Structures are given as structure tokens and as C-alpha cells.
Amino acid sequence: MDLEQLDTSDWLTKDKAWVAERKAKWEQLEPMLLIQRKKTEVNAIKQYFLRGKQPNWKKYQDWDKSPRPLNLFLFLWLHPSDDVAVLSQAYRAYMESKLIHPKDIPSGFGEFMTTELSYFSRDFDDDLEAYAALHPYVGEKNITLFRVMYQDHDYIKAQLKPRFRFERHYLEAVAGVFRYDGYISFMLLGFWLLKSNTSPFCRYSLFQYPEVLELCLASLPYDKSFIPDIQNPIGVATYQKALYRIYHFDLEQEGDTPRANAVRYLRKRLDELECRPEFKQMWQQVKAGEVEVNDPWVRER
């Protein structure tokens, strides 16, 4: 499907109740979008959100400013449908379109994963309203978007490749798409285990899904970030705390929750996966009680 011929039947513009509900949602979204975007760009997003009208893509083809007005993430998140098949069709139309700017794809992936996996690197005291006033909050639609956007890694790379003239720009774009795989994800996992299981940030966390954890673990054998990260005591302590929390997390107190299942899954995968020997050694030392961790259950400020 061509992007300009996108099916807009999910925008029920003749249904007064639907329109009223969308307008009410927009009242909540608009202030957050205006933090980084100009009014004209936000108005373009508004027309898409309320009516399914797409921006004048050609206007933005040579527009190199950031943030992009309607990147891939916003395009899918603000679509009215939660159906994987519908969103997959929209996703492919967007990914294959010659109308969009090359940055619209990696910036969309980046904004989605930054939003979804970095709740825990900040402290909002579980105040969802305060968070949503500053950042997109996707809620339970997040796993649907993940499954749509990350369903085929080779497809992503194939669509990005011809959009960049220079190899280094292509590699930077790919790195932006997969920015939360590798060792950095363990820092965020460590913060996740400090949250109350009643927190909305915990309840809808992407980390509870094995397929998301596998994306985070996939590059461990060749991710080069771990060694520079542990060149200082703070980096060492952060990883040690994260691994300590995974190993010592109280599953009995947690109860039968998706997070408990994720911890069990992580423990098993950490025992069997290939990774940097220094990281594997740290995990073994934590399990053996050979690592002294100060205040492991206290949130770093």
C-alpha cells in the first residue's frame, strides 16, 4: 500500500462519540507535543490524530530539523487502531515510502524505545500524570507497537540502507533503531526491579515480555559498550547492583506477576547466554556472594 493511499476507515469521523473522545485525548497530548515542536508541526500531527489526514510529506523531505513532526513512532502510536494486522500494513507503507525523510524511521524507533525503556532511569514517584505531561505514555499498546516495528530486523535494515548515501550514516541509523539492546539495558532492568508492582510504569513495562528481553540480550556477544562503562567505579557499581537485584529479587513477595516471570527468564538466560567474559564473571560473582553491594534496593538519585 502506498502511504498516500493509507486506509483511514479506523478514523470514525462521522461518529460523534468517537470524535469527542479523540478531541478529549488530544487536549491531553497537545501540551506534551508542543514542548519540543512548533505549533505548525503539532497542528499537522493534530490533523492526523483527529482525521487521518497526513502531513505534506514533500514539505518535510528536505527539512533536517529535529524532532521530526510525524516520525514512525508517532505515526503508529497515534493511529486509532490497536490491531497488529492494521498497524503492520501502515508500518510497511511508511517504511517503504519515498515521501518520508530518512531520519523519520530511526528517530521513530529511538523515541519509542527511549520512551518505553527509560521510565526507570528517572524518578516520577509513579506519578503517571506528571510523566505524561512531558513524555509520550503508550501504556498497554506498547507491546503491539514493538511487535509491529521489530518483527523483522533484516527488513528494517533493508529499508534503511538505500536511504543513506554514506555507510556511516546508515550505521548510525541502525544503531538508533537498536539503541537499547546490549549491556545498557541491564542498567534499566535494575531500576525496573525497584518499582512497586502496582506502578503503571511497572505494569506496562516492555521488559516483562521475553521477546523484548531477547532484543536486549541479542548483541551481548559483540556489544563493545560494557568495558568503557566499567572503567570507573560508578559504572561497576551500577552493573553490580542490577545483577544483584536480578539474582536476589524476592519472587515470593512479588507473587505471580509478569515481572516475576521475567526475572526467572533472565536468570536462566544469564546462565546460558554468550557475553563478555567480564560480564559473565560479574554475574557468577554476584551469585556466589563475592560482590559487596551497598544499599542494593535504594533508588540512586
Tab-separated table of C-alpha atoms in Angstrom:
chain	number	residue	atom	x	y	z
A	1	MET	CA	0.000	0.000	0.000
A	2	ASP	CA	1.221	3.483	-0.876
A	3	LEU	CA	1.461	5.843	2.075
A	4	GLU	CA	-0.764	8.421	0.404
A	5	GLN	CA	-3.463	5.766	-0.042
A	6	LEU	CA	-3.465	4.638	3.580
A	7	ASP	CA	-6.773	3.167	4.733
A	8	THR	CA	-8.402	5.734	7.054
A	9	SER	CA	-11.504	3.700	7.912
A	10	ASP	CA	-10.355	3.464	11.543
A	11	TRP	CA	-10.911	7.206	11.899
A	12	LEU	CA	-14.637	7.219	12.682
A	13	THR	CA	-15.120	10.878	11.859
A	14	LYS	CA	-18.898	10.512	11.475
A	15	ASP	CA	-19.272	9.006	14.946
A	16	LYS	CA	-19.865	11.919	17.347
A	17	ALA	CA	-18.910	9.948	20.442
A	18	TRP	CA	-15.666	8.770	18.815
A	19	VAL	CA	-14.804	12.305	17.683
A	20	ALA	CA	-15.487	13.698	21.153
A	21	GLU	CA	-13.266	11.063	22.740
A	22	ARG	CA	-10.431	11.793	20.290
A	23	LYS	CA	-10.706	15.522	20.934
A	24	ALA	CA	-10.515	14.919	24.677
A	25	LYS	CA	-7.402	12.768	24.203
A	26	TRP	CA	-5.848	15.449	22.028
A	27	GLU	CA	-6.305	18.008	24.790
A	28	GLN	CA	-4.039	15.833	26.925
A	29	LEU	CA	-1.485	15.126	24.187
A	30	GLU	CA	-1.028	18.566	22.678
A	31	PRO	CA	0.893	20.246	25.559
A	32	MET	CA	3.404	17.381	25.635
A	33	LEU	CA	3.961	17.539	21.872
A	34	LEU	CA	4.406	21.316	21.993
A	35	ILE	CA	7.369	21.026	24.365
A	36	GLN	CA	9.744	20.206	21.513
A	37	ARG	CA	7.734	21.020	18.390
A	38	LYS	CA	6.459	24.222	16.877
A	39	LYS	CA	2.740	24.900	16.663
A	40	THR	CA	2.663	24.336	12.887
A	41	GLU	CA	4.181	20.853	13.238
A	42	VAL	CA	1.840	19.977	16.111
A	43	ASN	CA	-1.135	21.110	14.028
A	44	ALA	CA	-0.045	18.667	11.323
A	45	ILE	CA	0.015	15.896	13.937
A	46	LYS	CA	-3.408	17.008	15.169
A	47	GLN	CA	-4.960	16.620	11.728
A	48	TYR	CA	-3.567	13.105	11.509
A	49	PHE	CA	-4.766	12.210	15.010
A	50	LEU	CA	-8.307	13.527	14.548
A	51	ARG	CA	-8.967	12.920	10.861
A	52	GLY	CA	-6.283	10.618	9.458
A	53	LYS	CA	-5.006	13.419	7.256
A	54	GLN	CA	-1.299	13.012	6.624
A	55	PRO	CA	1.192	15.886	6.589
A	56	ASN	CA	2.516	17.377	3.398
A	57	TRP	CA	5.380	14.895	3.294
A	58	LYS	CA	7.131	16.674	0.434
A	59	LYS	CA	7.403	19.775	2.603
A	60	TYR	CA	9.481	17.823	5.103
A	61	GLN	CA	11.645	15.822	2.679
A	62	ASP	CA	14.484	18.358	2.841
A	63	TRP	CA	13.683	19.529	6.373
A	64	ASP	CA	16.564	18.390	8.585
A	65	LYS	CA	15.382	19.772	11.903
A	66	SER	CA	14.549	17.633	14.915
A	67	PRO	CA	12.327	16.385	16.335
A	68	ARG	CA	10.540	15.178	13.228
A	69	PRO	CA	6.867	16.215	13.033
A	70	LEU	CA	5.387	12.751	12.459
A	71	ASN	CA	8.062	10.099	12.797
A	72	LEU	CA	7.360	6.375	12.588
A	73	PHE	CA	6.564	6.016	16.283
A	74	LEU	CA	4.032	8.861	16.349
A	75	PHE	CA	2.539	7.650	13.077
A	76	LEU	CA	1.756	4.246	14.609
A	77	TRP	CA	1.053	5.294	18.191
A	78	LEU	CA	-1.480	7.962	17.175
A	79	HIS	CA	-3.228	5.627	14.747
A	80	PRO	CA	-6.650	4.744	16.223
A	81	SER	CA	-6.241	1.004	15.733
A	82	ASP	CA	-4.610	-1.400	18.185
A	83	ASP	CA	-4.823	-4.264	15.689
A	84	VAL	CA	-1.456	-5.755	14.719
A	85	ALA	CA	-2.565	-6.501	11.155
A	86	VAL	CA	-3.831	-2.950	10.592
A	87	LEU	CA	-0.752	-1.342	12.124
A	88	SER	CA	1.582	-3.694	10.232
A	89	GLN	CA	0.045	-2.515	6.973
A	90	ALA	CA	0.534	1.116	7.993
A	91	TYR	CA	4.082	0.331	9.154
A	92	ARG	CA	5.115	-1.160	5.822
A	93	ALA	CA	3.515	1.668	3.885
A	94	TYR	CA	5.553	4.130	5.940
A	95	MET	CA	8.800	2.152	5.821
A	96	GLU	CA	8.665	1.717	2.051
A	97	SER	CA	7.502	5.214	1.144
A	98	LYS	CA	9.845	7.508	-0.765
A	99	LEU	CA	7.996	10.507	0.674
A	100	ILE	CA	9.387	10.397	4.183
A	101	HIS	CA	12.696	11.820	5.364
A	102	PRO	CA	15.484	9.267	6.105
A	103	LYS	CA	15.553	10.382	9.751
A	104	ASP	CA	11.847	9.688	10.251
A	105	ILE	CA	12.465	5.960	10.680
A	106	PRO	CA	15.399	5.853	13.153
A	107	SER	CA	14.035	8.811	15.104
A	108	GLY	CA	10.731	6.953	15.422
A	109	PHE	CA	12.362	3.783	16.706
A	110	GLY	CA	14.547	5.846	19.013
A	111	GLU	CA	11.683	7.831	20.503
A	112	PHE	CA	9.626	4.700	21.055
A	113	MET	CA	12.332	2.749	22.858
A	114	THR	CA	13.585	5.776	24.792
A	115	THR	CA	10.044	6.373	25.997
A	116	GLU	CA	9.353	2.750	26.828
A	117	LEU	CA	12.592	1.558	28.406
A	118	SER	CA	13.747	4.647	30.256
A	119	TYR	CA	10.846	5.134	32.671
A	120	PHE	CA	13.120	3.706	35.300
A	121	SER	CA	16.139	5.928	34.704
A	122	ARG	CA	14.038	8.809	36.028
A	123	ASP	CA	12.086	9.103	39.244
A	124	PHE	CA	8.479	10.215	38.802
A	125	ASP	CA	7.292	8.623	42.057
A	126	ASP	CA	4.786	6.641	39.998
A	127	ASP	CA	3.067	9.889	39.000
A	128	LEU	CA	1.700	8.961	35.610
A	129	GLU	CA	0.106	12.355	35.048
A	130	ALA	CA	3.415	14.150	35.653
A	131	TYR	CA	5.223	11.789	33.295
A	132	ALA	CA	2.626	12.004	30.524
A	133	ALA	CA	2.772	15.800	30.643
A	134	LEU	CA	6.381	15.626	29.474
A	135	HIS	CA	6.719	12.348	27.544
A	136	PRO	CA	4.591	10.024	25.414
A	137	TYR	CA	2.987	7.363	27.565
A	138	VAL	CA	1.964	4.430	25.385
A	139	GLY	CA	0.599	2.113	28.052
A	140	GLU	CA	-0.607	-1.324	27.016
A	141	LYS	CA	-0.306	-0.501	23.300
A	142	ASN	CA	3.470	-0.634	23.660
A	143	ILE	CA	3.871	-4.374	23.074
A	144	THR	CA	1.673	-4.130	19.984
A	145	LEU	CA	3.932	-1.399	18.595
A	146	PHE	CA	7.024	-3.405	19.487
A	147	ARG	CA	5.739	-6.471	17.643
A	148	VAL	CA	4.860	-4.382	14.618
A	149	MET	CA	8.089	-2.379	14.493
A	150	TYR	CA	10.600	-5.080	15.413
A	151	GLN	CA	9.029	-8.075	13.704
A	152	ASP	CA	11.774	-8.318	11.052
A	153	HIS	CA	15.222	-6.880	11.754
A	154	ASP	CA	16.531	-7.629	8.255
A	155	TYR	CA	13.574	-5.784	6.774
A	156	ILE	CA	14.386	-2.707	8.860
A	157	LYS	CA	17.985	-2.685	7.675
A	158	ALA	CA	16.961	-3.285	4.057
A	159	GLN	CA	14.615	-0.300	4.143
A	160	LEU	CA	17.214	1.948	5.765
A	161	LYS	CA	20.149	1.034	3.522
A	162	PRO	CA	19.145	2.862	0.303
A	163	ARG	CA	18.094	5.996	2.203
A	164	PHE	CA	21.631	6.944	3.189
A	165	ARG	CA	24.362	7.925	0.803
A	166	PHE	CA	27.195	7.233	3.226
A	167	GLU	CA	27.761	3.967	5.077
A	168	ARG	CA	28.466	5.689	8.381
A	169	HIS	CA	25.100	7.460	8.265
A	170	TYR	CA	23.401	4.143	7.595
A	171	LEU	CA	25.220	2.511	10.512
A	172	GLU	CA	24.255	5.420	12.777
A	173	ALA	CA	20.619	4.930	11.763
A	174	VAL	CA	20.772	1.200	12.523
A	175	ALA	CA	22.373	1.971	15.894
A	176	GLY	CA	19.489	4.367	16.596
A	177	VAL	CA	16.952	1.644	15.871
A	178	PHE	CA	18.616	-0.880	18.171
A	179	ARG	CA	19.841	1.563	20.793
A	180	TYR	CA	18.560	-0.373	23.798
A	181	ASP	CA	19.982	-3.751	23.008
A	182	GLY	CA	23.143	-4.809	24.788
A	183	TYR	CA	24.524	-4.064	28.215
A	184	ILE	CA	22.858	-0.694	28.739
A	185	SER	CA	19.518	-2.466	29.115
A	186	PHE	CA	20.721	-4.045	32.374
A	187	MET	CA	21.024	-0.642	33.993
A	188	LEU	CA	17.359	-0.020	33.219
A	189	LEU	CA	16.384	-3.540	34.270
A	190	GLY	CA	17.973	-2.832	37.618
A	191	PHE	CA	15.818	0.257	38.066
A	192	TRP	CA	12.693	-1.647	36.989
A	193	LEU	CA	13.086	-4.096	39.860
A	194	LEU	CA	12.866	-1.237	42.359
A	195	LYS	CA	9.384	-0.205	41.263
A	196	SER	CA	6.222	-1.249	43.034
A	197	ASN	CA	4.390	-3.913	41.047
A	198	THR	CA	1.289	-1.702	41.224
A	199	SER	CA	3.051	1.155	39.444
A	200	PRO	CA	1.720	1.912	35.934
A	201	PHE	CA	5.348	2.095	34.801
A	202	CYS	CA	5.903	-1.430	36.048
A	203	ARG	CA	2.561	-2.861	34.963
A	204	TYR	CA	3.029	-1.946	31.299
A	205	SER	CA	6.808	-2.294	31.108
A	206	LEU	CA	8.156	-3.813	27.906
A	207	PHE	CA	10.693	-5.713	29.981
A	208	GLN	CA	8.003	-8.176	31.052
A	209	TYR	CA	7.962	-9.727	27.554
A	210	PRO	CA	10.594	-12.366	26.603
A	211	GLU	CA	10.797	-11.088	23.017
A	212	VAL	CA	11.826	-7.654	24.303
A	213	LEU	CA	14.386	-9.156	26.655
A	214	GLU	CA	15.775	-11.177	23.765
A	215	LEU	CA	16.271	-7.971	21.770
A	216	CYS	CA	18.208	-6.573	24.726
A	217	LEU	CA	20.312	-9.745	25.030
A	218	ALA	CA	20.934	-10.387	21.345
A	219	SER	CA	24.015	-8.216	20.962
A	220	LEU	CA	25.785	-9.130	24.213
A	221	PRO	CA	28.426	-11.273	22.476
A	222	TYR	CA	29.670	-8.339	20.395
A	223	ASP	CA	28.476	-5.177	22.174
A	224	LYS	CA	31.595	-3.147	22.954
A	225	SER	CA	29.990	-0.748	25.445
A	226	PHE	CA	30.490	-2.783	28.618
A	227	ILE	CA	34.254	-2.320	29.019
A	228	PRO	CA	34.177	1.504	28.711
A	229	ASP	CA	31.185	1.554	31.094
A	230	ILE	CA	33.152	-0.181	33.847
A	231	GLN	CA	36.266	1.951	33.559
A	232	ASN	CA	35.044	3.885	36.593
A	233	PRO	CA	33.679	2.742	39.967
A	234	ILE	CA	30.210	4.180	39.308
A	235	GLY	CA	29.804	2.046	36.189
A	236	VAL	CA	30.946	-1.084	38.028
A	237	ALA	CA	28.570	-0.400	40.919
A	238	THR	CA	25.615	0.184	38.613
A	239	TYR	CA	26.053	-3.152	36.839
A	240	GLN	CA	26.688	-4.991	40.086
A	241	LYS	CA	23.501	-3.568	41.575
A	242	ALA	CA	21.474	-4.507	38.506
A	243	LEU	CA	22.732	-8.100	38.551
A	244	TYR	CA	22.327	-8.298	42.337
A	245	ARG	CA	18.687	-7.227	42.036
A	246	ILE	CA	18.019	-9.797	39.324
A	247	TYR	CA	19.530	-12.627	41.376
A	248	HIS	CA	18.112	-11.612	44.768
A	249	PHE	CA	14.720	-10.323	43.661
A	250	ASP	CA	12.109	-11.693	46.097
A	251	LEU	CA	9.876	-13.785	43.862
A	252	GLU	CA	7.751	-14.978	46.783
A	253	GLN	CA	6.940	-11.438	47.854
A	254	GLU	CA	6.359	-10.376	44.241
A	255	GLY	CA	3.820	-13.135	43.683
A	256	ASP	CA	2.503	-14.361	40.358
A	257	THR	CA	3.247	-11.362	38.143
A	258	PRO	CA	4.710	-10.865	34.671
A	259	ARG	CA	7.746	-9.251	36.313
A	260	ALA	CA	8.390	-12.381	38.393
A	261	ASN	CA	8.269	-14.462	35.216
A	262	ALA	CA	10.671	-12.034	33.520
A	263	VAL	CA	13.161	-12.351	36.397
A	264	ARG	CA	13.058	-16.156	36.178
A	265	TYR	CA	13.597	-15.922	32.437
A	266	LEU	CA	16.521	-13.508	32.865
A	267	ARG	CA	18.254	-15.694	35.446
A	268	LYS	CA	18.097	-18.674	33.128
A	269	ARG	CA	19.311	-16.708	30.116
A	270	LEU	CA	22.183	-15.121	32.046
A	271	ASP	CA	23.412	-18.605	32.965
A	272	GLU	CA	23.382	-19.837	29.385
A	273	LEU	CA	23.995	-16.912	27.031
A	274	GLU	CA	27.276	-15.835	25.453
A	275	CYS	CA	28.540	-12.426	26.518
A	276	ARG	CA	31.687	-10.557	27.532
A	277	PRO	CA	33.713	-12.752	29.923
A	278	GLU	CA	33.961	-9.805	32.321
A	279	PHE	CA	30.159	-9.565	32.441
A	280	LYS	CA	29.746	-13.315	32.882
A	281	GLN	CA	32.300	-13.224	35.696
A	282	MET	CA	30.424	-10.395	37.411
A	283	TRP	CA	27.205	-12.442	37.233
A	284	GLN	CA	28.938	-15.507	38.701
A	285	GLN	CA	30.474	-13.402	41.479
A	286	VAL	CA	27.081	-11.928	42.367
A	287	LYS	CA	25.552	-15.403	42.522
A	288	ALA	CA	28.397	-16.648	44.722
A	289	GLY	CA	28.036	-13.737	47.142
A	290	GLU	CA	31.500	-12.461	46.292
A	291	VAL	CA	30.318	-8.934	45.474
A	292	GLU	CA	29.541	-6.424	48.191
A	293	VAL	CA	26.689	-4.174	47.087
A	294	ASN	CA	25.787	-1.151	49.175
A	295	ASP	CA	22.076	-0.321	49.525
A	296	PRO	CA	21.028	-2.508	46.559
A	297	TRP	CA	17.329	-1.707	46.957
A	298	VAL	CA	17.736	2.045	47.244
A	299	ARG	CA	16.990	4.157	44.167
A	300	GLU	CA	20.018	6.141	43.007
A	301	ARG	CA	19.228	9.814	42.722
